[in-house]
C-alpha cells in the first residue's frame, strides 16, 4: 500500500507555496500527458529509489526545488521494495521543460537513484552480461557507478557464480536508460569493464534481431 | 572463361572440380610449389587433384608459369595472410597488370590492402571480385552491390562457423569452452590451432572487407575492435538463456568502424543461427533489413561463390 502525501506538504519544506494551488489545475493535464500550463510549466513524474533510512525522503526532495521544480505530489510506496531492496518513490513535479534536466541532474548529484524521469526519459531497457571477478572487484561499487556515472537505472540483477564468488562469475543486468542515450551508457559500461578487468557482453546493436 | 587457379586446397580444388559445370575451363592449377598448366592439351583437373591428394606433385611446372598461360580470370585461393597480405597481393598485382580479371577467395588483399587493390584495378582493364571472402556461399557482397553500397548503413553477422558451433554447444550442454573446443577439433569443425577463429580475427577480417566496401576503403585489421569467445563462461550463457537470449560472436561493419565480439541476441531471433551456419544482416536506408543465411565455409560452398563471381565478370 502506498502512502500519499499532499502536494506542497511540509514534509519537504521546500516546495514553493505559491504553486500549491496549481496542483488541481494540472492533475488532469498530467493524466492526459499534455501538460503545458501557464508560464510554460510542464508536469513530470520522476521515480526514485530510496534507501530505507530516516531523512532519505526529505533529502531526495530538496534538489527538486533547488533546481526550479515545484512538487505536486509524492507517492511513497513503503510497502513495495525494488529488486535491490530499496523503496520506490514516485514524485510529480512541474517545471519549465528547460529546467527538467537540471532537476534530474540535481537529484543524481545528490546521490539519489533516479529510475525513471518523465514520460520521454528512461524509455529504453538495456540488458548486458558482465563476466569476470565480479565479487572481488566490488559488485556493489560497480552497480553504484553504473547508476552514477552511466546514468542508468539498474532494474534487475542476476548473478551466476557456479564456482564460488572468488572465481569467474557472470551477472546479467537489466538497465533503464534514457531514450537516445543507449550508446553513452554502453560507453560508460565499457570503461567500467575495462578498468575492472571484466568482459562486457553487449546486446546486439541495431534493435531486436 | 579460362581460369587460372592459385591455391589447390579445399576451395581452389573445388573451383577446379566445379568449373566445367559452370561452363568454364581450367587452364592452370597451382599450389605454392608446383603447377599443372595446359599448354597445348587440356589440363586434366581430376588427375592433378588426385596426385595432390596422394602427396605426389600436382604438376611439373613452376607456379610462376601460371601467369604465362592464356587465362581470363585468376582465381586467388591461397591462404589468407595478414600484414602485407603476401603473396596474395602480388598475385593480384601481376594479373591486373596483365589486364586480367581476379576473383579472390583469399581475404588478405581486400582486408589489408584494399586501396592498393582498387588503385591497381583502376589502371587495369581487368576487375576484381571477392564474394567468396565474406560468408562463403552466402551472397553478401553482391547483395550490397545490388542495393548500392551508399544505401547500406551497416552489415552485421555471425561470420565464423567454428566460434558459432562452440557457443551453440556450450549453451545447449552447459559445457566449458575448452571441452567444446576439443569436441569441435575431433569433429573437424575447429582447426588444430583455432586461434584465428575463436579470437575473432577471421570474423574481423570479413567485417573489415565489408567496411572497405561500404566506405570505399580506409580499414585494415588494426582498425577493428575485436574480442573473441575464449572468455565466455557457461554461466554467462545460462544467464542469457534465462532471459530468452543467447550469445553469438557478432561482427559489425559500418562506415565508422568494425567491431567483433560476443553479443546478446534473442534466442529465437534471426541472429541466433546454430552450429556452423552463418547469417548476415544488411541494414539498408530504404529497404529495411535484409537477411541471408547459409554455409559460410567449406570447399564446394566457397567455390560456388567464386564461380558466381566469374559469372558476373
PDB file of C-alpha atoms in Angstrom, chain B residues 172-287:
ATOM      1  CA  UNK B 172      22.932 -26.410 -25.251  1.00  0.00           C
ATOM      2  CA  UNK B 173      25.016 -28.605 -22.970  1.00  0.00           C
ATOM      3  CA  UNK B 174      26.219 -26.187 -20.317  1.00  0.00           C
ATOM      4  CA  UNK B 175      29.787 -27.213 -21.101  1.00  0.00           C
ATOM      5  CA  UNK B 176      33.042 -25.297 -20.661  1.00  0.00           C
ATOM      6  CA  UNK B 177      34.727 -23.637 -23.634  1.00  0.00           C
ATOM      7  CA  UNK B 178      37.790 -25.919 -23.540  1.00  0.00           C
ATOM      8  CA  UNK B 179      35.648 -29.053 -23.525  1.00  0.00           C
ATOM      9  CA  UNK B 180      33.578 -27.991 -26.534  1.00  0.00           C
ATOM     10  CA  UNK B 181      36.650 -26.785 -28.410  1.00  0.00           C
ATOM     11  CA  UNK B 182      38.227 -30.251 -28.072  1.00  0.00           C
ATOM     12  CA  UNK B 183      34.997 -31.788 -29.349  1.00  0.00           C
ATOM     13  CA  UNK B 184      34.945 -29.368 -32.302  1.00  0.00           C
ATOM     14  CA  UNK B 185      38.536 -30.322 -33.120  1.00  0.00           C
ATOM     15  CA  UNK B 186      37.625 -34.034 -33.041  1.00  0.00           C
ATOM     16  CA  UNK B 187      34.763 -33.355 -35.436  1.00  0.00           C
ATOM     17  CA  UNK B 188      36.996 -31.347 -37.745  1.00  0.00           C
ATOM     18  CA  UNK B 189      34.916 -28.208 -37.187  1.00  0.00           C
ATOM     19  CA  UNK B 190      37.841 -26.451 -35.484  1.00  0.00           C
ATOM     20  CA  UNK B 191      41.440 -26.352 -36.652  1.00  0.00           C
ATOM     21  CA  UNK B 192      44.266 -27.765 -34.526  1.00  0.00           C
ATOM     22  CA  UNK B 193      45.204 -24.127 -33.962  1.00  0.00           C
ATOM     23  CA  UNK B 194      41.793 -22.491 -33.583  1.00  0.00           C
ATOM     24  CA  UNK B 195      43.070 -19.037 -32.590  1.00  0.00           C
ATOM     25  CA  UNK B 196      42.163 -17.319 -35.872  1.00  0.00           C
ATOM     26  CA  UNK B 197      38.526 -18.407 -35.469  1.00  0.00           C
ATOM     27  CA  UNK B 198      37.895 -18.161 -31.737  1.00  0.00           C
ATOM     28  CA  UNK B 199      39.772 -14.916 -31.103  1.00  0.00           C
ATOM     29  CA  UNK B 200      37.564 -13.155 -33.642  1.00  0.00           C
ATOM     30  CA  UNK B 201      40.278 -12.428 -36.233  1.00  0.00           C
ATOM     31  CA  UNK B 202      38.566 -14.310 -39.038  1.00  0.00           C
ATOM     32  CA  UNK B 203      35.217 -12.591 -38.455  1.00  0.00           C
ATOM     33  CA  UNK B 204      37.030  -9.259 -38.133  1.00  0.00           C
ATOM     34  CA  UNK B 205      38.772  -9.672 -41.494  1.00  0.00           C
ATOM     35  CA  UNK B 206      35.412 -10.283 -43.146  1.00  0.00           C
ATOM     36  CA  UNK B 207      33.956  -7.210 -41.464  1.00  0.00           C
ATOM     37  CA  UNK B 208      36.976  -5.131 -42.477  1.00  0.00           C
ATOM     38  CA  UNK B 209      36.303  -6.125 -46.075  1.00  0.00           C
ATOM     39  CA  UNK B 210      32.650  -5.127 -45.654  1.00  0.00           C
ATOM     40  CA  UNK B 211      33.600  -1.775 -44.112  1.00  0.00           C
ATOM     41  CA  UNK B 212      36.007  -1.188 -47.009  1.00  0.00           C
ATOM     42  CA  UNK B 213      33.223  -1.867 -49.475  1.00  0.00           C
ATOM     43  CA  UNK B 214      30.809   0.457 -47.637  1.00  0.00           C
ATOM     44  CA  UNK B 215      33.313   3.295 -47.193  1.00  0.00           C
ATOM     45  CA  UNK B 216      35.397   2.581 -50.310  1.00  0.00           C
ATOM     46  CA  UNK B 217      38.482   1.782 -48.312  1.00  0.00           C
ATOM     47  CA  UNK B 218      40.134   3.032 -45.170  1.00  0.00           C
ATOM     48  CA  UNK B 219      40.136  -0.071 -42.976  1.00  0.00           C
ATOM     49  CA  UNK B 220      42.509  -2.852 -42.072  1.00  0.00           C
ATOM     50  CA  UNK B 221      42.523  -5.372 -39.248  1.00  0.00           C
ATOM     51  CA  UNK B 222      44.269  -2.977 -36.873  1.00  0.00           C
ATOM     52  CA  UNK B 223      41.287  -0.601 -37.084  1.00  0.00           C
ATOM     53  CA  UNK B 224      38.936  -3.296 -35.797  1.00  0.00           C
ATOM     54  CA  UNK B 225      37.831  -3.627 -32.184  1.00  0.00           C
ATOM     55  CA  UNK B 226      37.919  -7.393 -31.665  1.00  0.00           C
ATOM     56  CA  UNK B 227      37.014  -9.662 -28.755  1.00  0.00           C
ATOM     57  CA  UNK B 228      36.918 -13.439 -29.046  1.00  0.00           C
ATOM     58  CA  UNK B 229      34.830 -16.079 -27.320  1.00  0.00           C
ATOM     59  CA  UNK B 230      37.532 -17.729 -25.187  1.00  0.00           C
ATOM     60  CA  UNK B 231      36.397 -15.948 -22.023  1.00  0.00           C
ATOM     61  CA  UNK B 232      32.673 -16.648 -22.310  1.00  0.00           C
ATOM     62  CA  UNK B 233      31.817 -18.978 -19.410  1.00  0.00           C
ATOM     63  CA  UNK B 234      28.807 -21.334 -19.330  1.00  0.00           C
ATOM     64  CA  UNK B 235      27.395 -19.184 -16.517  1.00  0.00           C
ATOM     65  CA  UNK B 236      27.034 -16.230 -18.925  1.00  0.00           C
ATOM     66  CA  UNK B 237      25.225 -18.383 -21.488  1.00  0.00           C
ATOM     67  CA  UNK B 238      22.965 -19.712 -18.747  1.00  0.00           C
ATOM     68  CA  UNK B 239      22.017 -16.194 -17.618  1.00  0.00           C
ATOM     69  CA  UNK B 240      21.347 -15.190 -21.204  1.00  0.00           C
ATOM     70  CA  UNK B 241      19.110 -18.222 -21.728  1.00  0.00           C
ATOM     71  CA  UNK B 242      17.097 -17.463 -18.584  1.00  0.00           C
ATOM     72  CA  UNK B 243      16.250 -14.142 -20.183  1.00  0.00           C
ATOM     73  CA  UNK B 244      15.278 -15.573 -23.593  1.00  0.00           C
ATOM     74  CA  UNK B 245      18.610 -14.653 -25.114  1.00  0.00           C
ATOM     75  CA  UNK B 246      21.775 -16.345 -26.160  1.00  0.00           C
ATOM     76  CA  UNK B 247      25.308 -15.266 -27.003  1.00  0.00           C
ATOM     77  CA  UNK B 248      26.766 -15.164 -30.502  1.00  0.00           C
ATOM     78  CA  UNK B 249      30.047 -13.877 -31.873  1.00  0.00           C
ATOM     79  CA  UNK B 250      28.770 -10.992 -33.988  1.00  0.00           C
ATOM     80  CA  UNK B 251      30.748  -8.806 -36.349  1.00  0.00           C
ATOM     81  CA  UNK B 252      29.554  -5.355 -37.285  1.00  0.00           C
ATOM     82  CA  UNK B 253      30.781  -3.208 -40.161  1.00  0.00           C
ATOM     83  CA  UNK B 254      29.773   0.384 -40.781  1.00  0.00           C
ATOM     84  CA  UNK B 255      31.467   3.344 -42.451  1.00  0.00           C
ATOM     85  CA  UNK B 256      32.610   4.364 -38.988  1.00  0.00           C
ATOM     86  CA  UNK B 257      34.335   1.170 -37.981  1.00  0.00           C
ATOM     87  CA  UNK B 258      34.465  -2.531 -37.317  1.00  0.00           C
ATOM     88  CA  UNK B 259      33.561  -4.307 -34.095  1.00  0.00           C
ATOM     89  CA  UNK B 260      33.551  -8.003 -33.342  1.00  0.00           C
ATOM     90  CA  UNK B 261      32.634  -9.559 -30.028  1.00  0.00           C
ATOM     91  CA  UNK B 262      30.252 -11.808 -28.126  1.00  0.00           C
ATOM     92  CA  UNK B 263      26.803 -10.202 -28.154  1.00  0.00           C
ATOM     93  CA  UNK B 264      23.450 -10.946 -26.560  1.00  0.00           C
ATOM     94  CA  UNK B 265      20.878 -11.827 -29.187  1.00  0.00           C
ATOM     95  CA  UNK B 266      17.268 -13.015 -28.843  1.00  0.00           C
ATOM     96  CA  UNK B 267      17.298 -16.787 -28.538  1.00  0.00           C
ATOM     97  CA  UNK B 268      14.683 -17.253 -31.219  1.00  0.00           C
ATOM     98  CA  UNK B 269      15.787 -14.351 -33.370  1.00  0.00           C
ATOM     99  CA  UNK B 270      17.354 -14.442 -36.787  1.00  0.00           C
ATOM    100  CA  UNK B 271      20.891 -13.907 -35.490  1.00  0.00           C
ATOM    101  CA  UNK B 272      20.811 -16.986 -33.267  1.00  0.00           C
ATOM    102  CA  UNK B 273      21.832 -19.390 -36.035  1.00  0.00           C
ATOM    103  CA  UNK B 274      23.083 -22.680 -34.693  1.00  0.00           C
ATOM    104  CA  UNK B 275      26.069 -24.885 -35.455  1.00  0.00           C
ATOM    105  CA  UNK B 276      28.358 -23.822 -38.255  1.00  0.00           C
ATOM    106  CA  UNK B 277      25.750 -21.787 -40.117  1.00  0.00           C
ATOM    107  CA  UNK B 278      26.407 -18.142 -40.810  1.00  0.00           C
ATOM    108  CA  UNK B 279      23.977 -15.259 -41.111  1.00  0.00           C
ATOM    109  CA  UNK B 280      24.331 -11.741 -42.399  1.00  0.00           C
ATOM    110  CA  UNK B 281      22.042  -8.793 -41.790  1.00  0.00           C
ATOM    111  CA  UNK B 282      22.317  -5.964 -44.284  1.00  0.00           C
ATOM    112  CA  UNK B 283      20.754  -2.799 -42.900  1.00  0.00           C
ATOM    113  CA  UNK B 284      19.624  -0.526 -45.701  1.00  0.00           C
ATOM    114  CA  UNK B 285      18.461   3.059 -45.796  1.00  0.00           C
ATOM    115  CA  UNK B 286      15.360   2.484 -47.899  1.00  0.00           C
ATOM    116  CA  UNK B 287      14.537  -1.195 -47.667  1.00  0.00           C
TER     117      UNK B 287
END
